[in-house]
């Protein structure tokens, strides 16, 4: 080999190495990029399907390809169902007579393009997804998740954690609305099931199911939540799950591809509900770090206290790790809107809901009960923990906190009571229990769960910045009408 050939070969190898380095750096940059609100498409529906916000009675008409957001609730009638497709490849069918809350869906940026959607074999970027099934059934198909990604489906009695699988989740309630049982049937892959009563996560393999139930009450005491019990899944049940997932993917691919690309473009160009100056102030602060964001929130919320919830939510979008401090800072600037601020920020960062509620309650203790109830309404899977943490921070308001959270999540009143009693030393257990029952009765009298002041509206045109409700008074949980569903692939 002569010198010229050697140099040419060396140059080619260097070029290849450089391109590989660039690709690796780009991939690492995407992996490290902060996650933002992901896109969810309603690809099909039939029958009486309604969509609402967890804090408002506003509804949206069903439309094929409609974009849904975290914080929205899908409610299906006895002969109705709806199909959802998530930007990371998850498909989900909400079965008849079900109520499901999209609690959180965050995803790292990626190149959203139709050809990439068609060839997607696993999720394109890291994501975090949580949902809460109050009652009914959902069938879920999950492509292989990336390291660091997570998917959890919670019910009042337990939670299913998934890496990549096809499964069915069922939540059964008693005639009085209290939770009765929670079951997960796994057709492929593996699901980790844990009881809301504590204990270890139990792995459930393909071809198996696992159930958690509420034992019968005795002597006036509320029943205990059992540990997961595993049994064999029938071949018919497994086949039905796989068939549903396959049908969702094939039937919804075209609608999903079209809607998700358009939504991604809108997401990039969406105008903030804040003024350009306010948005610029927050963005510049975010580039300097969390401390600068907190200073900006304090400044903006003090200048415009009536917009404190919007400001806090927008700031939490930019600095999610500082969400609890952002919420309490805004609440100090506008204490009258403390509950609304807490719920708005919890909608943006639901995984920090307990810390957000506690931080705001400590900042504005007079609003502790309202704050706990408002946050529990948008983060139902952690309602008992929210109640206990806020009560521990403001023990003198323990009974009122129990009442407020039980009114927001009546099906979890027993857990709310027990966790407050366990967490607050010297608390009057009888008073807490009576207050929780009063909250349940309050919910029953309104015909639905009482919803304290909270987060963004379901008709928000800007998925990045939630729009808080106009007043901090409690609102009943709405039942809206959703758009059509189908799925990716």
Short mmCIF file of C-alpha atoms in Angstrom, two decimals, residues 155-458:
data_model
loop_
_atom_site.label_atom_id
_atom_site.label_comp_id
_atom_site.label_asym_id
_atom_site.label_seq_id
_atom_site.Cartn_x
_atom_site.Cartn_y
_atom_site.Cartn_z
CA UNK A 155 -56.06 2.06 40.71
CA UNK A 156 -57.39 2.78 44.20
CA UNK A 157 -56.05 -0.61 45.36
CA UNK A 158 -52.72 -0.96 43.58
CA UNK A 159 -50.39 -0.20 40.69
CA UNK A 160 -49.05 -2.01 37.62
CA UNK A 161 -45.56 -1.07 36.40
CA UNK A 162 -44.66 -1.97 32.82
CA UNK A 163 -41.54 -2.13 30.64
CA UNK A 164 -43.00 -3.43 27.38
CA UNK A 165 -45.96 -5.77 27.15
CA UNK A 166 -49.63 -6.33 26.32
CA UNK A 167 -51.94 -6.46 29.33
CA UNK A 168 -55.39 -5.68 30.72
CA UNK A 169 -56.08 -3.72 33.91
CA UNK A 170 -59.42 -4.02 35.73
CA UNK A 171 -60.69 -1.96 38.67
CA UNK A 172 -63.97 -3.05 40.25
CA UNK A 173 -65.96 -0.91 42.68
CA UNK A 174 -68.76 -1.71 45.12
CA UNK A 175 -72.28 -0.35 44.72
CA UNK A 176 -71.41 2.50 47.11
CA UNK A 177 -68.43 3.52 44.95
CA UNK A 178 -65.72 2.16 47.24
CA UNK A 179 -62.97 0.03 45.62
CA UNK A 180 -63.49 -3.73 45.60
CA UNK A 181 -60.77 -5.34 43.48
CA UNK A 182 -57.86 -4.68 41.09
CA UNK A 183 -56.66 -7.25 38.54
CA UNK A 184 -53.91 -7.30 35.92
CA UNK A 185 -53.91 -9.93 33.16
CA UNK A 186 -50.68 -10.26 31.15
CA UNK A 187 -50.76 -11.59 27.58
CA UNK A 188 -47.10 -10.90 26.72
CA UNK A 189 -44.04 -9.53 28.52
CA UNK A 190 -44.08 -8.97 32.28
CA UNK A 191 -45.81 -6.56 34.65
CA UNK A 192 -44.85 -5.65 38.21
CA UNK A 193 -47.90 -5.42 40.50
CA UNK A 194 -47.86 -3.84 43.94
CA UNK A 195 -50.64 -3.33 46.45
CA UNK A 196 -51.68 0.09 47.72
CA UNK A 197 -51.51 -1.53 51.16
CA UNK A 198 -47.71 -1.71 50.93
CA UNK A 199 -45.43 -4.68 50.40
CA UNK A 200 -43.14 -5.79 47.59
CA UNK A 201 -43.76 -5.59 43.86
CA UNK A 202 -44.85 -8.98 42.49
CA UNK A 203 -43.71 -9.91 38.96
CA UNK A 204 -46.53 -11.23 36.74
CA UNK A 205 -45.39 -13.09 33.63
CA UNK A 206 -47.21 -13.66 30.35
CA UNK A 207 -50.09 -16.09 30.73
CA UNK A 208 -50.73 -15.03 34.34
CA UNK A 209 -52.94 -12.59 36.19
CA UNK A 210 -52.64 -10.96 39.60
CA UNK A 211 -55.40 -9.61 41.85
CA UNK A 212 -55.60 -7.27 44.84
CA UNK A 213 -58.79 -6.79 46.83
CA UNK A 214 -60.23 -4.97 49.81
CA UNK A 215 -61.10 -7.35 52.62
CA UNK A 216 -64.49 -7.08 54.31
CA UNK A 217 -64.80 -4.50 57.06
CA UNK A 218 -65.19 -5.76 60.62
CA UNK A 219 -66.56 -4.06 63.70
CA UNK A 220 -66.97 -0.76 61.90
CA UNK A 221 -63.31 -0.73 60.88
CA UNK A 222 -62.43 -0.35 57.21
CA UNK A 223 -61.10 -3.47 55.48
CA UNK A 224 -57.44 -4.05 54.68
CA UNK A 225 -55.96 -4.16 51.17
CA UNK A 226 -54.63 -7.62 50.35
CA UNK A 227 -51.29 -8.48 48.75
CA UNK A 228 -51.23 -9.50 45.04
CA UNK A 229 -52.39 -13.08 44.43
CA UNK A 230 -51.22 -14.61 41.14
CA UNK A 231 -53.15 -17.16 39.06
CA UNK A 232 -53.23 -18.46 35.49
CA UNK A 233 -54.71 -16.30 32.73
CA UNK A 234 -57.06 -18.19 30.43
CA UNK A 235 -55.97 -18.68 26.83
CA UNK A 236 -59.16 -16.93 25.70
CA UNK A 237 -58.43 -13.85 27.84
CA UNK A 238 -54.83 -13.67 26.60
CA UNK A 239 -55.93 -13.97 22.97
CA UNK A 240 -58.53 -11.23 23.46
CA UNK A 241 -55.87 -8.83 24.82
CA UNK A 242 -53.49 -9.48 21.93
CA UNK A 243 -56.29 -9.12 19.39
CA UNK A 244 -57.36 -5.76 20.85
CA UNK A 245 -53.80 -4.40 20.79
CA UNK A 246 -53.22 -5.57 17.21
CA UNK A 247 -56.52 -4.06 16.07
CA UNK A 248 -55.73 -0.71 17.70
CA UNK A 249 -52.32 -0.50 16.06
CA UNK A 250 -53.50 -1.37 12.55
CA UNK A 251 -56.74 0.61 12.55
CA UNK A 252 -55.30 3.81 13.97
CA UNK A 253 -51.96 4.09 12.20
CA UNK A 254 -52.99 6.59 9.51
CA UNK A 255 -54.94 8.84 11.90
CA UNK A 256 -52.15 8.72 14.46
CA UNK A 257 -49.35 9.51 12.00
CA UNK A 258 -51.21 12.52 10.60
CA UNK A 259 -52.31 13.90 13.96
CA UNK A 260 -49.06 13.41 15.86
CA UNK A 261 -46.96 15.18 13.23
CA UNK A 262 -49.35 18.14 13.08
CA UNK A 263 -49.46 18.29 16.87
CA UNK A 264 -45.66 18.19 17.07
CA UNK A 265 -45.48 21.16 14.72
CA UNK A 266 -48.08 23.03 16.74
CA UNK A 267 -46.23 22.21 19.92
CA UNK A 268 -43.11 23.87 18.60
CA UNK A 269 -44.95 27.00 17.50
CA UNK A 270 -47.61 27.21 20.19
CA UNK A 271 -47.95 30.68 21.68
CA UNK A 272 -47.87 30.94 25.43
CA UNK A 273 -50.88 32.10 27.41
CA UNK A 274 -48.44 34.37 29.22
CA UNK A 275 -47.36 37.64 27.71
CA UNK A 276 -44.26 37.48 25.48
CA UNK A 277 -42.36 39.44 28.11
CA UNK A 278 -43.32 37.04 30.91
CA UNK A 279 -42.47 34.01 28.81
CA UNK A 280 -39.12 35.51 27.84
CA UNK A 281 -38.31 36.28 31.48
CA UNK A 282 -38.98 32.67 32.48
CA UNK A 283 -37.04 31.20 29.56
CA UNK A 284 -34.01 33.40 30.25
CA UNK A 285 -34.17 32.44 33.92
CA UNK A 286 -34.41 28.73 33.05
CA UNK A 287 -31.17 28.99 31.08
CA UNK A 288 -29.44 30.16 34.29
CA UNK A 289 -30.79 27.48 36.65
CA UNK A 290 -33.51 26.77 39.19
CA UNK A 291 -32.62 29.62 41.54
CA UNK A 292 -33.06 32.13 38.73
CA UNK A 293 -36.44 30.57 37.88
CA UNK A 294 -37.63 30.96 41.46
CA UNK A 295 -36.58 34.61 41.46
CA UNK A 296 -38.42 35.16 38.18
CA UNK A 297 -41.57 33.48 39.52
CA UNK A 298 -41.51 35.64 42.63
CA UNK A 299 -41.09 38.78 40.54
CA UNK A 300 -43.78 37.95 37.97
CA UNK A 301 -46.33 36.60 40.48
CA UNK A 302 -45.86 39.67 42.68
CA UNK A 303 -46.38 41.96 39.69
CA UNK A 304 -49.45 40.03 38.48
CA UNK A 305 -50.85 37.95 41.37
CA UNK A 306 -54.01 37.02 39.45
CA UNK A 307 -51.83 35.17 36.92
CA UNK A 308 -49.76 33.38 39.56
CA UNK A 309 -51.11 29.91 38.64
CA UNK A 310 -50.27 30.38 34.96
CA UNK A 311 -46.84 31.74 35.80
CA UNK A 312 -46.08 28.86 38.16
CA UNK A 313 -47.25 26.22 35.69
CA UNK A 314 -45.18 27.72 32.87
CA UNK A 315 -42.14 27.88 35.15
CA UNK A 316 -42.61 24.25 36.21
CA UNK A 317 -42.63 23.26 32.53
CA UNK A 318 -39.19 24.83 32.19
CA UNK A 319 -37.80 23.61 35.52
CA UNK A 320 -39.77 20.50 36.60
CA UNK A 321 -37.27 19.51 39.28
CA UNK A 322 -38.05 22.76 41.11
CA UNK A 323 -41.84 22.38 40.85
CA UNK A 324 -42.54 22.26 44.63
CA UNK A 325 -40.47 25.39 45.28
CA UNK A 326 -42.00 27.15 42.28
CA UNK A 327 -45.51 26.42 43.57
CA UNK A 328 -44.81 27.67 47.10
CA UNK A 329 -43.06 30.79 45.79
CA UNK A 330 -46.07 31.67 43.64
CA UNK A 331 -48.46 30.87 46.51
CA UNK A 332 -46.63 33.27 48.82
CA UNK A 333 -47.04 35.99 46.21
CA UNK A 334 -50.73 35.17 45.73
CA UNK A 335 -51.98 33.27 48.83
CA UNK A 336 -55.65 33.56 47.82
CA UNK A 337 -54.89 31.29 44.85
CA UNK A 338 -52.76 28.79 46.76
CA UNK A 339 -54.95 25.77 45.96
CA UNK A 340 -55.26 26.73 42.31
CA UNK A 341 -51.51 27.26 42.00
CA UNK A 342 -50.73 23.91 43.64
CA UNK A 343 -53.11 22.01 41.36
CA UNK A 344 -51.89 23.78 38.22
CA UNK A 345 -48.26 22.95 38.98
CA UNK A 346 -49.18 19.37 39.96
CA UNK A 347 -50.85 18.95 36.58
CA UNK A 348 -47.58 19.90 34.90
CA UNK A 349 -45.45 17.78 37.26
CA UNK A 350 -47.77 15.07 38.67
CA UNK A 351 -44.90 12.88 39.84
CA UNK A 352 -44.08 15.64 42.37
CA UNK A 353 -47.71 16.11 43.45
CA UNK A 354 -47.17 15.18 47.10
CA UNK A 355 -44.14 17.46 47.46
CA UNK A 356 -46.00 20.28 45.68
CA UNK A 357 -49.02 20.05 47.98
CA UNK A 358 -46.85 19.89 51.08
CA UNK A 359 -44.65 22.80 50.04
CA UNK A 360 -47.63 25.06 49.28
CA UNK A 361 -49.44 24.04 52.49
CA UNK A 362 -46.35 24.94 54.52
CA UNK A 363 -46.16 28.30 52.74
CA UNK A 364 -49.88 29.05 53.20
CA UNK A 365 -51.06 26.86 56.12
CA UNK A 366 -54.50 28.50 56.22
CA UNK A 367 -55.17 26.89 52.82
CA UNK A 368 -53.72 23.46 53.66
CA UNK A 369 -57.02 21.57 53.34
CA UNK A 370 -57.98 23.23 50.06
CA UNK A 371 -54.48 22.64 48.68
CA UNK A 372 -54.53 18.94 49.60
CA UNK A 373 -57.95 18.42 48.03
CA UNK A 374 -57.08 20.32 44.87
CA UNK A 375 -53.87 18.38 44.28
CA UNK A 376 -55.54 15.05 45.12
CA UNK A 377 -58.09 15.79 42.40
CA UNK A 378 -55.36 15.86 39.72
CA UNK A 379 -53.12 13.16 41.23
CA UNK A 380 -55.60 10.54 42.48
CA UNK A 381 -53.08 7.70 42.60
CA UNK A 382 -51.24 9.50 45.40
CA UNK A 383 -54.24 11.01 47.22
CA UNK A 384 -53.62 9.17 50.53
CA UNK A 385 -49.93 10.14 50.49
CA UNK A 386 -50.85 13.75 49.73
CA UNK A 387 -53.29 13.81 52.66
CA UNK A 388 -50.76 12.29 55.06
CA UNK A 389 -47.86 14.52 54.02
CA UNK A 390 -49.88 17.74 54.18
CA UNK A 391 -51.42 16.72 57.52
CA UNK A 392 -47.95 16.01 58.91
CA UNK A 393 -46.85 19.48 57.78
CA UNK A 394 -49.96 21.21 59.15
CA UNK A 395 -51.22 18.83 61.89
CA UNK A 396 -53.76 21.28 63.31
CA UNK A 397 -55.69 20.97 60.04
CA UNK A 398 -55.58 17.14 59.85
CA UNK A 399 -59.35 16.65 60.05
CA UNK A 400 -60.10 19.32 57.43
CA UNK A 401 -57.42 17.83 55.17
CA UNK A 402 -59.04 14.38 55.50
CA UNK A 403 -62.41 15.84 54.58
CA UNK A 404 -61.09 17.75 51.58
CA UNK A 405 -59.11 14.84 50.12
CA UNK A 406 -61.93 12.35 50.77
CA UNK A 407 -64.34 14.69 48.98
CA UNK A 408 -61.98 14.80 45.99
CA UNK A 409 -61.34 11.03 46.00
CA UNK A 410 -64.18 9.39 47.98
CA UNK A 411 -63.22 5.89 46.86
CA UNK A 412 -59.95 6.29 48.80
CA UNK A 413 -61.38 7.70 52.03
CA UNK A 414 -60.31 4.66 54.10
CA UNK A 415 -56.69 4.92 52.92
CA UNK A 416 -56.74 8.68 53.49
CA UNK A 417 -57.88 8.20 57.09
CA UNK A 418 -55.41 5.42 57.90
CA UNK A 419 -52.41 7.21 56.41
CA UNK A 420 -53.15 10.46 58.23
CA UNK A 421 -53.56 8.59 61.53
CA UNK A 422 -50.26 6.76 60.95
CA UNK A 423 -48.37 9.90 59.90
CA UNK A 424 -49.50 12.49 62.46
CA UNK A 425 -48.54 11.80 66.05
CA UNK A 426 -51.29 12.44 68.60
CA UNK A 427 -53.97 13.10 66.00
CA UNK A 428 -57.59 12.39 66.98
CA UNK A 429 -58.27 9.29 64.88
CA UNK A 430 -62.02 9.49 65.46
CA UNK A 431 -62.17 13.11 64.33
CA UNK A 432 -60.13 12.34 61.22
CA UNK A 433 -62.37 9.37 60.35
CA UNK A 434 -65.55 11.37 60.88
CA UNK A 435 -64.18 14.21 58.75
CA UNK A 436 -63.29 11.81 55.92
CA UNK A 437 -66.82 10.37 56.02
CA UNK A 438 -68.16 13.91 55.86
CA UNK A 439 -66.07 14.44 52.74
CA UNK A 440 -67.48 11.28 51.17
CA UNK A 441 -71.00 12.46 51.99
CA UNK A 442 -70.20 15.85 50.46
CA UNK A 443 -69.15 14.07 47.27
CA UNK A 444 -72.27 11.87 47.32
CA UNK A 445 -74.56 14.87 47.73
CA UNK A 446 -73.08 16.50 44.63
CA UNK A 447 -73.48 13.27 42.67
CA UNK A 448 -69.77 13.06 41.88
CA UNK A 449 -66.34 13.59 43.36
CA UNK A 450 -65.88 17.08 44.70
CA UNK A 451 -63.15 18.83 42.80
CA UNK A 452 -61.35 21.63 44.58
CA UNK A 453 -59.82 24.47 42.63
CA UNK A 454 -57.23 23.18 40.33
CA UNK A 455 -55.41 22.90 37.10
CA UNK A 456 -55.63 23.78 33.49
CA UNK A 457 -58.70 23.58 31.36
CA UNK A 458 -59.28 20.65 29.04
#
